Amino acid sequence: MTIDAQSTMVGTTEVPEKDRLDEARLTAWMAANVAGFAGPIRLSKFKGGQSNPTYRIDTPGAAYVLRRKPFGPLLPSAHAVDREYRVIAALHPTGFPVARPYGLCTDEGVIGSMFYVMGLAEGRNLWDGSLPGFAPAERRGIYEAMIDTMAALHAVDPAAVGLGDYGKPGNYFERQVARWTKQYRAAETETIPEVDRLIDWLPRTLPPQDRSTIVHGDYRIDNLIFSADAPKVAAVLDWELSTLGDPLADFSYLLMNWVTQPEGRSGIAGLDLDALGIPTLDAAVARYCAATGRSGLPDLNWYFSYNLFRLTGIVQGIKKRVIDGTASSAQAAAMAERVPHLAAASWRFAVLAGAE
């Protein structure tokens, strides 16, 4: 199924009744906490995103973005907007491309949930990995900017920016497999045999970890804002899943684009990359390795299986929220149907990595 994500996920819409905020209380909070703020405010809601509801706040003199936890019951450790704010506030002074942080509100009495406010990052929000309408040189520049920006993130010393305790020590993949197993089980709505096999196989085959960096956790083209007139990343968005961990988790997740079918989203498998100007998977690996001082990468099939298992857990959580009536976006119900397909794809890569 091909979708036109660029039109269905980009831009804003009127705030649905179930997502309305107390504008008077929000205005008062912003007046007290956001430097330079002057109302009145006008709210709209971004179409994209399934997890933390995201709003655009327009005032006569500026535009802001508000990210909040969903209303209603939530899975443990999910929707950590306070962690998002912490990493953005740590990275912004370094010059790494993130939106300007304005303030975090942990008082749920203001709008009904924890939230933070950041500046609106101006530029292009792209969803289709094939980049229709771009010239080959522009496509190549955009992909190289994605890779270079990830490499720059992985070069940041966490301790030097106050994030030395942003993640736990030990094998990142061990923690992540355990986390997403727990999250999946907490949101499980039916038995999927491939998931049960993955839950058994992944912990027994963990790769060694030789580096620990800040990892974004959901680094893909639609979580980036690109400069309006250059192939440059203006801001990296959606830091909900960020932590300290193995940078190969981040990079292998980005590489999933090359092995995912082009359905109007980030997948580019099977496209004529040379004609489009998009780097091949091997070229992407070589560029990242050169930027991060690596001689090469291990077999990627385990990493691809892991990434799809994690996506299975994430989308199962969305499915549970659809059933519970707390899902954030209009696209959530359609996404929830992907769970069995993601699980099957994860198991296929597991077999390629040696699972029996």
Short mmCIF file of C-alpha atoms in Angstrom, two decimals:
data_model
loop_
_atom_site.label_atom_id
_atom_site.label_comp_id
_atom_site.label_asym_id
_atom_site.label_seq_id
_atom_site.Cartn_x
_atom_site.Cartn_y
_atom_site.Cartn_z
CA MET A 1 0.00 0.00 0.00
CA THR A 2 1.47 3.32 -1.08
CA ILE A 3 0.58 6.36 1.00
CA ASP A 4 1.02 10.05 0.35
CA ALA A 5 2.67 10.79 3.67
CA GLN A 6 3.81 14.22 2.52
CA SER A 7 0.21 15.44 2.36
CA THR A 8 -1.30 13.39 5.18
CA MET A 9 1.47 13.86 7.76
CA VAL A 10 2.97 17.30 7.06
CA GLY A 11 1.42 20.49 8.37
CA THR A 12 -1.20 21.22 11.00
CA THR A 13 -4.91 20.75 11.52
CA GLU A 14 -7.50 22.05 13.93
CA VAL A 15 -7.11 20.61 17.43
CA PRO A 16 -9.55 17.70 17.88
CA GLU A 17 -11.96 17.98 20.79
CA LYS A 18 -10.25 15.16 22.71
CA ASP A 19 -6.86 16.93 22.45
CA ARG A 20 -7.99 20.42 23.49
CA LEU A 21 -5.84 22.30 25.99
CA ASP A 22 -6.73 24.92 28.59
CA GLU A 23 -5.53 27.95 26.63
CA ALA A 24 -5.86 30.38 29.52
CA ARG A 25 -3.70 28.27 31.83
CA LEU A 26 -1.19 27.59 29.06
CA THR A 27 -0.95 31.32 28.26
CA ALA A 28 -0.32 32.11 31.92
CA TRP A 29 2.38 29.44 32.15
CA MET A 30 4.12 30.69 29.01
CA ALA A 31 4.01 34.28 30.23
CA ALA A 32 5.77 33.18 33.42
CA ASN A 33 8.27 30.74 31.87
CA VAL A 34 9.01 31.52 28.21
CA ALA A 35 11.46 34.34 27.57
CA GLY A 36 10.05 36.99 25.23
CA PHE A 37 6.55 35.49 25.14
CA ALA A 38 3.61 37.77 24.40
CA GLY A 39 0.10 36.46 23.73
CA PRO A 40 -2.56 35.91 22.66
CA ILE A 41 -2.04 32.34 21.43
CA ARG A 42 -3.62 30.29 18.67
CA LEU A 43 -3.27 26.51 18.78
CA SER A 44 -3.20 23.94 15.99
CA LYS A 45 -2.02 20.32 16.03
CA PHE A 46 0.64 18.73 13.85
CA LYS A 47 -0.71 15.93 11.67
CA GLY A 48 2.34 13.68 11.95
CA GLY A 49 3.52 11.61 14.90
CA GLN A 50 1.84 8.82 16.81
CA SER A 51 3.26 9.09 20.29
CA ASN A 52 3.49 12.45 22.06
CA PRO A 53 0.81 14.87 20.78
CA THR A 54 2.48 17.92 19.26
CA TYR A 55 0.96 21.38 18.87
CA ARG A 56 1.89 24.57 17.06
CA ILE A 57 1.45 27.72 19.15
CA ASP A 58 1.22 30.93 17.14
CA THR A 59 1.45 34.37 18.74
CA PRO A 60 1.59 37.78 17.05
CA GLY A 61 5.38 37.78 17.29
CA ALA A 62 6.59 34.17 17.33
CA ALA A 63 5.73 30.51 16.77
CA TYR A 64 6.40 27.71 19.23
CA VAL A 65 5.95 23.95 19.46
CA LEU A 66 4.43 22.16 22.46
CA ARG A 67 4.96 18.44 23.08
CA ARG A 68 2.93 16.74 25.79
CA LYS A 69 2.33 13.28 27.16
CA PRO A 70 -0.91 11.69 25.93
CA PHE A 71 -3.90 11.89 28.20
CA GLY A 72 -5.12 8.65 29.81
CA PRO A 73 -3.29 5.52 31.06
CA LEU A 74 0.23 5.05 29.67
CA LEU A 75 2.75 2.23 29.48
CA PRO A 76 5.63 2.40 31.99
CA SER A 77 8.60 4.55 30.85
CA ALA A 78 6.85 5.62 27.62
CA HIS A 79 6.23 9.22 26.46
CA ALA A 80 9.13 10.68 28.44
CA VAL A 81 8.81 14.32 27.39
CA ASP A 82 11.03 15.34 30.31
CA ARG A 83 13.88 13.26 28.84
CA GLU A 84 13.24 14.80 25.42
CA TYR A 85 13.54 18.26 26.91
CA ARG A 86 16.70 17.40 28.83
CA VAL A 87 18.60 16.19 25.76
CA ILE A 88 17.47 19.13 23.61
CA ALA A 89 18.53 21.58 26.33
CA ALA A 90 21.92 19.85 26.59
CA LEU A 91 22.60 19.77 22.85
CA HIS A 92 21.32 23.22 21.86
CA PRO A 93 24.29 25.18 23.31
CA THR A 94 26.75 22.95 21.40
CA GLY A 95 25.44 24.02 18.00
CA PHE A 96 24.04 20.59 17.20
CA PRO A 97 20.82 21.15 15.21
CA VAL A 98 17.90 21.00 17.64
CA ALA A 99 15.02 23.39 18.26
CA ARG A 100 15.55 26.07 20.90
CA PRO A 101 14.26 24.83 24.29
CA TYR A 102 12.04 27.29 26.18
CA GLY A 103 10.71 25.41 29.18
CA LEU A 104 9.50 22.13 30.72
CA CYS A 105 6.30 21.94 32.80
CA THR A 106 6.01 18.96 35.13
CA ASP A 107 2.80 20.30 36.74
CA GLU A 108 -0.02 18.26 35.20
CA GLY A 109 -2.50 20.81 36.51
CA VAL A 110 -1.67 23.29 33.74
CA ILE A 111 -2.96 21.36 30.70
CA GLY A 112 -3.59 17.88 32.10
CA SER A 113 -0.20 16.32 31.41
CA MET A 114 3.54 17.07 31.49
CA PHE A 115 4.73 19.11 28.49
CA TYR A 116 7.54 21.26 27.14
CA VAL A 117 7.76 24.19 24.76
CA MET A 118 10.45 24.71 22.12
CA GLY A 119 10.96 27.00 19.18
CA LEU A 120 9.51 26.20 15.79
CA ALA A 121 12.27 24.91 13.50
CA GLU A 122 11.76 26.51 10.10
CA GLY A 123 12.46 24.50 6.97
CA ARG A 124 11.34 21.44 5.05
CA ASN A 125 9.77 18.35 6.65
CA LEU A 126 10.21 15.44 4.23
CA TRP A 127 8.50 12.04 4.53
CA ASP A 128 9.06 10.24 1.23
CA GLY A 129 12.55 8.72 1.14
CA SER A 130 12.60 8.75 -2.67
CA LEU A 131 12.44 12.58 -2.49
CA PRO A 132 10.17 13.18 -5.48
CA GLY A 133 10.64 16.57 -7.11
CA PHE A 134 14.32 16.86 -6.16
CA ALA A 135 17.28 16.78 -8.52
CA PRO A 136 19.76 13.88 -8.07
CA ALA A 137 22.43 16.16 -6.58
CA GLU A 138 19.90 17.50 -4.07
CA ARG A 139 18.86 13.99 -3.05
CA ARG A 140 22.46 12.98 -2.52
CA GLY A 141 23.07 16.10 -0.44
CA ILE A 142 20.05 15.41 1.77
CA TYR A 143 21.10 11.81 2.42
CA GLU A 144 24.70 12.81 3.12
CA ALA A 145 23.45 15.49 5.53
CA MET A 146 21.39 12.85 7.36
CA ILE A 147 24.42 10.60 7.73
CA ASP A 148 26.80 13.41 8.69
CA THR A 149 24.41 14.79 11.32
CA MET A 150 24.07 11.35 12.90
CA ALA A 151 27.84 11.00 12.97
CA ALA A 152 28.07 14.43 14.64
CA LEU A 153 25.61 13.33 17.32
CA HIS A 154 27.64 10.20 18.00
CA ALA A 155 30.75 12.36 18.36
CA VAL A 156 29.28 14.41 21.24
CA ASP A 157 30.83 13.55 24.62
CA PRO A 158 27.78 12.88 26.86
CA ALA A 159 29.60 13.84 30.06
CA ALA A 160 30.77 17.14 28.57
CA VAL A 161 27.16 18.24 27.92
CA GLY A 162 25.77 17.07 31.25
CA LEU A 163 24.36 13.79 29.97
CA GLY A 164 26.81 11.39 31.57
CA ASP A 165 23.94 9.75 33.47
CA TYR A 166 21.41 9.87 30.62
CA GLY A 167 21.53 6.09 30.15
CA LYS A 168 22.46 3.00 32.08
CA PRO A 169 25.82 1.20 31.77
CA GLY A 170 26.13 -2.25 30.24
CA ASN A 171 25.05 -3.72 26.91
CA TYR A 172 22.53 -1.39 25.27
CA PHE A 173 20.95 -4.08 23.14
CA GLU A 174 20.44 -6.30 26.17
CA ARG A 175 18.53 -3.49 27.89
CA GLN A 176 16.57 -2.59 24.78
CA VAL A 177 15.51 -6.14 23.97
CA ALA A 178 14.33 -6.51 27.57
CA ARG A 179 12.55 -3.14 27.46
CA TRP A 180 10.68 -3.77 24.22
CA THR A 181 9.81 -7.30 25.30
CA LYS A 182 8.26 -5.82 28.44
CA GLN A 183 6.51 -3.06 26.49
CA TYR A 184 5.17 -5.54 23.95
CA ARG A 185 3.86 -7.88 26.65
CA ALA A 186 2.22 -4.94 28.46
CA ALA A 187 0.37 -3.99 25.26
CA GLU A 188 -0.16 -7.50 23.82
CA THR A 189 -3.59 -8.03 22.27
CA GLU A 190 -3.06 -11.35 20.44
CA THR A 191 -0.51 -14.15 20.10
CA ILE A 192 1.97 -13.69 17.24
CA PRO A 193 4.31 -16.73 16.94
CA GLU A 194 7.17 -14.74 15.35
CA VAL A 195 7.25 -12.36 18.31
CA ASP A 196 7.50 -15.25 20.75
CA ARG A 197 10.42 -16.69 18.74
CA LEU A 198 12.16 -13.30 18.63
CA ILE A 199 11.74 -12.84 22.38
CA ASP A 200 13.58 -16.13 22.82
CA TRP A 201 16.27 -15.63 20.12
CA LEU A 202 17.35 -11.99 20.42
CA PRO A 203 18.65 -12.11 24.04
CA ARG A 204 20.71 -15.21 23.23
CA THR A 205 22.51 -13.61 20.27
CA LEU A 206 23.36 -10.08 21.44
CA PRO A 207 26.29 -8.41 19.60
CA PRO A 208 29.16 -6.97 21.66
CA GLN A 209 29.17 -3.21 22.27
CA ASP A 210 32.42 -1.29 21.88
CA ARG A 211 31.17 2.33 22.01
CA SER A 212 28.62 4.29 24.04
CA THR A 213 27.21 7.58 22.73
CA ILE A 214 24.04 9.62 22.76
CA VAL A 215 21.61 7.72 20.53
CA HIS A 216 18.49 9.37 19.14
CA GLY A 217 16.45 6.18 18.96
CA ASP A 218 14.13 7.16 16.09
CA TYR A 219 16.41 8.86 13.56
CA ARG A 220 14.66 8.95 10.20
CA ILE A 221 14.00 11.46 7.46
CA ASP A 222 10.63 12.65 8.79
CA ASN A 223 12.08 13.38 12.23
CA LEU A 224 14.41 15.95 10.66
CA ILE A 225 13.80 19.50 9.48
CA PHE A 226 15.96 20.45 6.49
CA SER A 227 16.99 23.97 5.59
CA ALA A 228 14.66 25.53 3.04
CA ASP A 229 17.39 26.29 0.53
CA ALA A 230 20.22 23.81 1.20
CA PRO A 231 20.77 20.09 1.87
CA LYS A 232 21.42 20.76 5.54
CA VAL A 233 19.73 19.46 8.70
CA ALA A 234 18.21 22.45 10.53
CA ALA A 235 16.82 20.44 13.45
CA VAL A 236 16.53 16.88 14.69
CA LEU A 237 13.11 16.29 16.28
CA ASP A 238 11.39 13.68 18.47
CA TRP A 239 13.94 12.66 21.10
CA GLU A 240 11.53 10.52 23.12
CA LEU A 241 13.55 7.32 22.68
CA SER A 242 16.99 8.91 23.15
CA THR A 243 19.45 7.55 25.70
CA LEU A 244 23.09 6.53 25.99
CA GLY A 245 23.80 3.39 24.04
CA ASP A 246 25.36 1.66 21.08
CA PRO A 247 25.57 4.06 18.12
CA LEU A 248 25.12 1.10 15.77
CA ALA A 249 21.53 0.89 16.98
CA ASP A 250 20.94 4.39 15.59
CA PHE A 251 22.83 3.86 12.37
CA SER A 252 21.37 0.44 11.58
CA TYR A 253 17.91 1.93 12.14
CA LEU A 254 18.67 4.59 9.53
CA LEU A 255 19.95 1.87 7.20
CA MET A 256 16.54 0.17 7.43
CA ASN A 257 15.50 2.65 4.72
CA TRP A 258 17.58 0.69 2.22
CA VAL A 259 15.84 -2.64 3.00
CA THR A 260 12.29 -1.30 3.38
CA GLN A 261 9.88 -1.11 0.46
CA PRO A 262 9.09 2.37 -0.91
CA GLU A 263 5.49 2.91 0.15
CA GLY A 264 5.51 6.69 0.31
CA ARG A 265 7.52 6.72 3.53
CA SER A 266 11.26 6.38 4.16
CA GLY A 267 11.81 3.04 2.40
CA ILE A 268 13.90 3.03 -0.79
CA ALA A 269 14.52 -0.71 -1.38
CA GLY A 270 14.48 -1.66 -5.06
CA LEU A 271 14.65 1.89 -6.42
CA ASP A 272 17.25 2.90 -9.00
CA LEU A 273 19.43 4.73 -6.50
CA ASP A 274 22.09 5.72 -9.01
CA ALA A 275 19.52 7.41 -11.23
CA LEU A 276 17.94 9.13 -8.24
CA GLY A 277 21.27 10.29 -6.87
CA ILE A 278 20.71 8.51 -3.54
CA PRO A 279 23.78 6.80 -2.02
CA THR A 280 23.74 3.01 -1.97
CA LEU A 281 23.71 1.20 1.36
CA ASP A 282 27.42 0.47 0.97
CA ALA A 283 28.14 4.14 0.24
CA ALA A 284 26.12 5.20 3.30
CA VAL A 285 28.07 2.75 5.47
CA ALA A 286 31.39 3.97 4.08
CA ARG A 287 30.51 7.63 4.73
CA TYR A 288 29.42 6.97 8.32
CA CYS A 289 32.47 4.79 9.03
CA ALA A 290 34.80 7.47 7.65
CA ALA A 291 33.17 10.11 9.85
CA THR A 292 33.28 7.97 13.00
CA GLY A 293 36.67 6.28 12.60
CA ARG A 294 35.39 2.77 11.93
CA SER A 295 36.98 0.28 9.58
CA GLY A 296 33.60 -1.31 8.80
CA LEU A 297 30.43 -2.71 10.33
CA PRO A 298 29.47 -6.22 11.49
CA ASP A 299 26.79 -8.29 9.71
CA LEU A 300 23.69 -6.10 9.72
CA ASN A 301 20.97 -8.79 9.67
CA TRP A 302 20.86 -9.10 13.49
CA TYR A 303 20.56 -5.31 13.77
CA PHE A 304 17.78 -5.21 11.17
CA SER A 305 15.91 -7.95 13.04
CA TYR A 306 16.32 -6.05 16.31
CA ASN A 307 15.10 -2.77 14.79
CA LEU A 308 11.99 -4.42 13.38
CA PHE A 309 11.35 -6.16 16.72
CA ARG A 310 11.54 -2.79 18.45
CA LEU A 311 9.16 -1.28 15.87
CA THR A 312 6.82 -4.19 16.52
CA GLY A 313 6.79 -3.23 20.20
CA ILE A 314 6.26 0.45 19.43
CA VAL A 315 3.40 -0.20 16.99
CA GLN A 316 1.82 -2.74 19.34
CA GLY A 317 1.73 0.06 21.92
CA ILE A 318 -0.05 2.27 19.36
CA LYS A 319 -2.49 -0.57 18.65
CA LYS A 320 -3.28 -0.86 22.36
CA ARG A 321 -3.88 2.90 22.54
CA VAL A 322 -6.22 2.66 19.52
CA ILE A 323 -8.19 -0.03 21.35
CA ASP A 324 -8.17 2.03 24.55
CA GLY A 325 -9.16 5.19 22.68
CA THR A 326 -6.06 7.23 23.60
CA ALA A 327 -4.13 7.13 20.28
CA SER A 328 -2.95 10.58 19.20
CA SER A 329 -3.21 10.78 15.40
CA ALA A 330 -5.69 9.94 12.69
CA GLN A 331 -3.17 7.56 11.13
CA ALA A 332 -2.74 5.47 14.30
CA ALA A 333 -5.45 2.92 13.48
CA ALA A 334 -3.93 2.18 10.06
CA MET A 335 -0.47 1.88 11.57
CA ALA A 336 -1.73 -0.56 14.20
CA GLU A 337 -2.52 -3.09 11.47
CA ARG A 338 1.21 -3.36 10.66
CA VAL A 339 2.12 -5.36 13.79
CA PRO A 340 2.03 -8.89 12.25
CA HIS A 341 3.91 -7.71 9.14
CA LEU A 342 6.66 -6.08 11.21
CA ALA A 343 7.03 -9.22 13.33
CA ALA A 344 7.29 -11.42 10.22
CA ALA A 345 9.89 -9.10 8.66
CA SER A 346 11.93 -9.13 11.88
CA TRP A 347 11.92 -12.91 11.93
CA ARG A 348 13.04 -13.05 8.26
CA PHE A 349 16.15 -11.02 9.15
CA ALA A 350 16.67 -13.21 12.21
CA VAL A 351 16.77 -16.26 9.93
CA LEU A 352 19.32 -14.49 7.69
CA ALA A 353 21.37 -13.89 10.86
CA GLY A 354 21.30 -17.60 11.71
CA ALA A 355 18.09 -18.15 13.68
CA GLU A 356 16.43 -21.52 13.20
#
